[in-house]
């Protein structure tokens, strides 16, 4: 017997805040034109909890868009995975809200059973019930899908036949997306790999919401739906457990780490900033996957967001979405992943008064593991000198180097730790074709060693044969935002844009006042249709 949930998207439903604690639903609150969230008596949305300050935050409707603003409380607020207010890395205290976004009123390190979670919706009726599925020892899996064979059926065309599963492993409950078409969203972010769940995690599937509370799972049940979903028998084996001779934990690791090798999976829903309490979207809808050893060109028209894209992928400027490398979420585990990322900016930060050897020696001390001894560090410095053709310049002052030599030194400084992800913003600017070609050949060798290399350059023709893939970003005239206009091999790109060189692609998508043909909207739409046909 399966459970049927009827889901209807309704933009006319009121904005509501569903608040959950360790034991379940605390309450449902309507959101007015301006509502203060807090534990104090003056708060319009009053939540009595030590996790919530007297005046913790405010939700306001501005130009048709709901915005949340942290009011400067001690703990700050987490919107999905982004920190606002206290502890925010970029000082932001305001962000736009979309249906399904999750607010947490507790620091990340305390986000267990004591966390208060608030789910913001505009697609649930106020009379929606949140029903309970008990997660007893006899419950091994909750299968979700459109098929009657699913343990929990959602009758909606947006749901795949076999969409997702919650299942018990040795180390706790796990959520997995079974390659569904429209995705599974965990705490507002699309799921890309199996993830262990923590109490108060919130999951969205086609407008049906699930809240994990450790020993039970709450789900939104519109009026008229049955009261509860049956708990599958303990013998129902999770999908990841079926491989012969593998335990669930081994399979989770395998699914998370090894599919396709150490791939970089980029899923940017949007990258936006707040300007005077208004949201400005810079990038939108970019989903690609890069294999280890690929050298990727980032190409785009003026203002299309090439550097913004690079910063978002590196985690320097986080976007809405997820960036996952080798099964590890770069945003969620940035402190760990930052050592796997190398970045060479357009303008280097080298000190002209140091010589080449001292520059590399200092980089070795900063970037190599602390347990590495002096002899090993010196050996790595010598490797970099040889690899980047700087051995004869080891005693030269940085200020006396040629433009090409200085560029190679900048790359050597960042590559000395041999990162798995290597990003470069115009590394060949200001140097001639011969030196530029040689530098690109160095980067090609780095990619051939298994590193993912992504490059922005305004002179791609001199290294056209060295790139495996090209990302084309174009700025839409409709929303003034950067979109993905193509991703594939250079030859595929030339056929797609009907040109014979990279400069022809840029000409196609640049505005007429920038010596272009103004066809960015056409190619954005054409690529979306191409991708839709593939899926």
PDB file of N, CA, C and O in Angstrom, residues 72-112:
ATOM      1  N   UNK A  72      21.097  41.709  13.729  1.00  0.00           N
ATOM      2  CA  UNK A  72      22.315  41.934  14.496  1.00  0.00           C
ATOM      3  C   UNK A  72      22.382  41.154  15.787  1.00  0.00           C
ATOM      4  O   UNK A  72      23.085  41.569  16.716  1.00  0.00           O
ATOM      5  N   UNK A  73      21.686  40.007  15.852  1.00  0.00           N
ATOM      6  CA  UNK A  73      21.734  39.212  17.069  1.00  0.00           C
ATOM      7  C   UNK A  73      23.080  38.491  17.196  1.00  0.00           C
ATOM      8  O   UNK A  73      23.851  38.420  16.243  1.00  0.00           O
ATOM      9  N   UNK A  74      23.331  37.939  18.375  1.00  0.00           N
ATOM     10  CA  UNK A  74      24.637  37.347  18.667  1.00  0.00           C
ATOM     11  C   UNK A  74      24.971  36.183  17.744  1.00  0.00           C
ATOM     12  O   UNK A  74      26.099  36.031  17.298  1.00  0.00           O
ATOM     13  N   UNK A  75      23.968  35.319  17.464  1.00  0.00           N
ATOM     14  CA  UNK A  75      24.228  34.100  16.706  1.00  0.00           C
ATOM     15  C   UNK A  75      24.186  34.300  15.198  1.00  0.00           C
ATOM     16  O   UNK A  75      24.703  33.486  14.449  1.00  0.00           O
ATOM     17  N   UNK A  76      23.530  35.366  14.746  1.00  0.00           N
ATOM     18  CA  UNK A  76      23.306  35.488  13.317  1.00  0.00           C
ATOM     19  C   UNK A  76      22.230  34.502  12.874  1.00  0.00           C
ATOM     20  O   UNK A  76      21.560  33.862  13.694  1.00  0.00           O
ATOM     21  N   UNK A  77      22.064  34.363  11.584  1.00  0.00           N
ATOM     22  CA  UNK A  77      21.056  33.465  11.022  1.00  0.00           C
ATOM     23  C   UNK A  77      21.686  32.718   9.861  1.00  0.00           C
ATOM     24  O   UNK A  77      22.528  33.275   9.152  1.00  0.00           O
ATOM     25  N   UNK A  78      21.264  31.469   9.655  1.00  0.00           N
ATOM     26  CA  UNK A  78      21.667  30.744   8.455  1.00  0.00           C
ATOM     27  C   UNK A  78      20.466  30.616   7.533  1.00  0.00           C
ATOM     28  O   UNK A  78      19.425  30.087   7.933  1.00  0.00           O
ATOM     29  N   UNK A  79      20.617  31.137   6.326  1.00  0.00           N
ATOM     30  CA  UNK A  79      19.618  30.949   5.277  1.00  0.00           C
ATOM     31  C   UNK A  79      20.146  29.857   4.373  1.00  0.00           C
ATOM     32  O   UNK A  79      21.143  30.053   3.671  1.00  0.00           O
ATOM     33  N   UNK A  80      19.497  28.681   4.411  1.00  0.00           N
ATOM     34  CA  UNK A  80      20.035  27.491   3.769  1.00  0.00           C
ATOM     35  C   UNK A  80      21.434  27.256   4.352  1.00  0.00           C
ATOM     36  O   UNK A  80      21.572  27.032   5.530  1.00  0.00           O
ATOM     37  N   UNK A  81      22.489  27.377   3.566  1.00  0.00           N
ATOM     38  CA  UNK A  81      23.834  27.206   4.143  1.00  0.00           C
ATOM     39  C   UNK A  81      24.575  28.526   4.282  1.00  0.00           C
ATOM     40  O   UNK A  81      25.729  28.553   4.692  1.00  0.00           O
ATOM     41  N   UNK A  82      23.939  29.607   3.939  1.00  0.00           N
ATOM     42  CA  UNK A  82      24.620  30.894   3.941  1.00  0.00           C
ATOM     43  C   UNK A  82      24.437  31.591   5.283  1.00  0.00           C
ATOM     44  O   UNK A  82      23.327  31.688   5.795  1.00  0.00           O
ATOM     45  N   UNK A  83      25.545  32.081   5.833  1.00  0.00           N
ATOM     46  CA  UNK A  83      25.506  32.797   7.112  1.00  0.00           C
ATOM     47  C   UNK A  83      25.179  34.261   6.854  1.00  0.00           C
ATOM     48  O   UNK A  83      25.796  34.914   6.005  1.00  0.00           O
ATOM     49  N   UNK A  84      24.202  34.786   7.587  1.00  0.00           N
ATOM     50  CA  UNK A  84      23.852  36.196   7.527  1.00  0.00           C
ATOM     51  C   UNK A  84      24.089  36.808   8.897  1.00  0.00           C
ATOM     52  O   UNK A  84      23.928  36.151   9.924  1.00  0.00           O
ATOM     53  N   UNK A  85      24.443  38.084   8.902  1.00  0.00           N
ATOM     54  CA  UNK A  85      24.647  38.767  10.174  1.00  0.00           C
ATOM     55  C   UNK A  85      25.933  38.340  10.843  1.00  0.00           C
ATOM     56  O   UNK A  85      26.983  38.232  10.207  1.00  0.00           O
ATOM     57  N   UNK A  86      25.887  38.053  12.153  1.00  0.00           N
ATOM     58  CA  UNK A  86      27.082  37.713  12.921  1.00  0.00           C
ATOM     59  C   UNK A  86      27.795  36.527  12.301  1.00  0.00           C
ATOM     60  O   UNK A  86      27.207  35.487  12.052  1.00  0.00           O
ATOM     61  N   UNK A  87      29.093  36.688  12.040  1.00  0.00           N
ATOM     62  CA  UNK A  87      29.888  35.604  11.480  1.00  0.00           C
ATOM     63  C   UNK A  87      29.859  35.495   9.983  1.00  0.00           C
ATOM     64  O   UNK A  87      30.524  34.648   9.408  1.00  0.00           O
ATOM     65  N   UNK A  88      29.086  36.374   9.311  1.00  0.00           N
ATOM     66  CA  UNK A  88      29.025  36.313   7.848  1.00  0.00           C
ATOM     67  C   UNK A  88      30.378  36.682   7.265  1.00  0.00           C
ATOM     68  O   UNK A  88      30.998  37.662   7.659  1.00  0.00           O
ATOM     69  N   UNK A  89      30.838  35.892   6.296  1.00  0.00           N
ATOM     70  CA  UNK A  89      32.168  36.105   5.725  1.00  0.00           C
ATOM     71  C   UNK A  89      32.255  37.385   4.921  1.00  0.00           C
ATOM     72  O   UNK A  89      33.313  37.993   4.814  1.00  0.00           O
ATOM     73  N   UNK A  90      31.135  37.817   4.318  1.00  0.00           N
ATOM     74  CA  UNK A  90      31.174  39.012   3.481  1.00  0.00           C
ATOM     75  C   UNK A  90      30.372  40.176   4.051  1.00  0.00           C
ATOM     76  O   UNK A  90      30.155  41.177   3.378  1.00  0.00           O
ATOM     77  N   UNK A  91      29.913  40.026   5.299  1.00  0.00           N
ATOM     78  CA  UNK A  91      29.214  41.122   5.955  1.00  0.00           C
ATOM     79  C   UNK A  91      27.766  41.296   5.537  1.00  0.00           C
ATOM     80  O   UNK A  91      27.106  42.240   5.967  1.00  0.00           O
ATOM     81  N   UNK A  92      27.229  40.393   4.732  1.00  0.00           N
ATOM     82  CA  UNK A  92      25.838  40.522   4.300  1.00  0.00           C
ATOM     83  C   UNK A  92      24.899  40.188   5.449  1.00  0.00           C
ATOM     84  O   UNK A  92      25.132  39.271   6.218  1.00  0.00           O
ATOM     85  N   UNK A  93      23.812  40.958   5.558  1.00  0.00           N
ATOM     86  CA  UNK A  93      22.800  40.650   6.563  1.00  0.00           C
ATOM     87  C   UNK A  93      21.423  40.456   5.945  1.00  0.00           C
ATOM     88  O   UNK A  93      20.464  40.146   6.646  1.00  0.00           O
ATOM     89  N   UNK A  94      21.317  40.605   4.626  1.00  0.00           N
ATOM     90  CA  UNK A  94      20.025  40.552   3.947  1.00  0.00           C
ATOM     91  C   UNK A  94      20.096  39.620   2.748  1.00  0.00           C
ATOM     92  O   UNK A  94      21.098  39.579   2.038  1.00  0.00           O
ATOM     93  N   UNK A  95      19.018  38.858   2.524  1.00  0.00           N
ATOM     94  CA  UNK A  95      18.960  37.969   1.364  1.00  0.00           C
ATOM     95  C   UNK A  95      17.510  37.753   0.965  1.00  0.00           C
ATOM     96  O   UNK A  95      16.596  37.871   1.788  1.00  0.00           O
ATOM     97  N   UNK A  96      17.308  37.458  -0.316  1.00  0.00           N
ATOM     98  CA  UNK A  96      15.968  37.201  -0.832  1.00  0.00           C
ATOM     99  C   UNK A  96      15.500  35.812  -0.413  1.00  0.00           C
ATOM    100  O   UNK A  96      16.293  34.882  -0.263  1.00  0.00           O
ATOM    101  N   UNK A  97      14.183  35.661  -0.245  1.00  0.00           N
ATOM    102  CA  UNK A  97      13.587  34.394   0.137  1.00  0.00           C
ATOM    103  C   UNK A  97      12.771  33.822  -1.017  1.00  0.00           C
ATOM    104  O   UNK A  97      12.050  34.555  -1.697  1.00  0.00           O
ATOM    105  N   UNK A  98      12.900  32.524  -1.228  1.00  0.00           N
ATOM    106  CA  UNK A  98      12.083  31.798  -2.185  1.00  0.00           C
ATOM    107  C   UNK A  98      11.395  30.660  -1.458  1.00  0.00           C
ATOM    108  O   UNK A  98      11.864  30.199  -0.411  1.00  0.00           O
ATOM    109  N   UNK A  99      10.273  30.196  -2.010  1.00  0.00           N
ATOM    110  CA  UNK A  99       9.548  29.100  -1.390  1.00  0.00           C
ATOM    111  C   UNK A  99      10.454  27.886  -1.249  1.00  0.00           C
ATOM    112  O   UNK A  99      11.097  27.467  -2.202  1.00  0.00           O
ATOM    113  N   UNK A 100      10.514  27.341  -0.037  1.00  0.00           N
ATOM    114  CA  UNK A 100      11.376  26.202   0.238  1.00  0.00           C
ATOM    115  C   UNK A 100      12.666  26.570   0.938  1.00  0.00           C
ATOM    116  O   UNK A 100      13.408  25.679   1.354  1.00  0.00           O
ATOM    117  N   UNK A 101      12.948  27.864   1.071  1.00  0.00           N
ATOM    118  CA  UNK A 101      14.155  28.275   1.790  1.00  0.00           C
ATOM    119  C   UNK A 101      14.021  27.969   3.278  1.00  0.00           C
ATOM    120  O   UNK A 101      12.920  27.993   3.846  1.00  0.00           O
ATOM    121  N   UNK A 102      15.163  27.706   3.913  1.00  0.00           N
ATOM    122  CA  UNK A 102      15.193  27.292   5.310  1.00  0.00           C
ATOM    123  C   UNK A 102      16.025  28.275   6.121  1.00  0.00           C
ATOM    124  O   UNK A 102      17.184  28.541   5.792  1.00  0.00           O
ATOM    125  N   UNK A 103      15.432  28.820   7.181  1.00  0.00           N
ATOM    126  CA  UNK A 103      16.130  29.691   8.122  1.00  0.00           C
ATOM    127  C   UNK A 103      16.457  28.890   9.371  1.00  0.00           C
ATOM    128  O   UNK A 103      15.620  28.143   9.883  1.00  0.00           O
ATOM    129  N   UNK A 104      17.687  29.030   9.869  1.00  0.00           N
ATOM    130  CA  UNK A 104      18.101  28.344  11.091  1.00  0.00           C
ATOM    131  C   UNK A 104      18.574  29.384  12.102  1.00  0.00           C
ATOM    132  O   UNK A 104      19.421  30.215  11.783  1.00  0.00           O
ATOM    133  N   UNK A 105      18.036  29.296  13.302  1.00  0.00           N
ATOM    134  CA  UNK A 105      18.366  30.257  14.342  1.00  0.00           C
ATOM    135  C   UNK A 105      19.283  29.609  15.365  1.00  0.00           C
ATOM    136  O   UNK A 105      18.944  29.408  16.515  1.00  0.00           O
ATOM    137  N   UNK A 106      20.481  29.224  14.878  1.00  0.00           N
ATOM    138  CA  UNK A 106      21.492  28.630  15.744  1.00  0.00           C
ATOM    139  C   UNK A 106      22.762  28.523  14.926  1.00  0.00           C
ATOM    140  O   UNK A 106      22.713  28.266  13.729  1.00  0.00           O
ATOM    141  N   UNK A 107      23.956  28.723  15.524  1.00  0.00           N
ATOM    142  CA  UNK A 107      25.193  28.539  14.760  1.00  0.00           C
ATOM    143  C   UNK A 107      25.295  27.128  14.219  1.00  0.00           C
ATOM    144  O   UNK A 107      24.726  26.190  14.780  1.00  0.00           O
ATOM    145  N   UNK A 108      26.060  26.971  13.126  1.00  0.00           N
ATOM    146  CA  UNK A 108      26.178  25.662  12.470  1.00  0.00           C
ATOM    147  C   UNK A 108      26.673  24.597  13.432  1.00  0.00           C
ATOM    148  O   UNK A 108      26.244  23.453  13.383  1.00  0.00           O
ATOM    149  N   UNK A 109      27.594  24.975  14.338  1.00  0.00           N
ATOM    150  CA  UNK A 109      28.171  23.958  15.205  1.00  0.00           C
ATOM    151  C   UNK A 109      27.165  23.460  16.241  1.00  0.00           C
ATOM    152  O   UNK A 109      27.376  22.448  16.883  1.00  0.00           O
ATOM    153  N   UNK A 110      26.055  24.186  16.397  1.00  0.00           N
ATOM    154  CA  UNK A 110      25.026  23.775  17.360  1.00  0.00           C
ATOM    155  C   UNK A 110      23.730  23.409  16.655  1.00  0.00           C
ATOM    156  O   UNK A 110      22.658  23.511  17.224  1.00  0.00           O
ATOM    157  N   UNK A 111      23.836  23.007  15.393  1.00  0.00           N
ATOM    158  CA  UNK A 111      22.621  22.810  14.600  1.00  0.00           C
ATOM    159  C   UNK A 111      22.041  21.416  14.746  1.00  0.00           C
ATOM    160  O   UNK A 111      21.545  20.829  13.815  1.00  0.00           O
ATOM    161  N   UNK A 112      22.115  20.846  15.939  1.00  0.00           N
ATOM    162  CA  UNK A 112      21.512  19.549  16.189  1.00  0.00           C
ATOM    163  C   UNK A 112      20.117  19.706  16.743  1.00  0.00           C
ATOM    164  O   UNK A 112      19.326  20.508  16.279  1.00  0.00           O
TER     165      UNK A 112
END
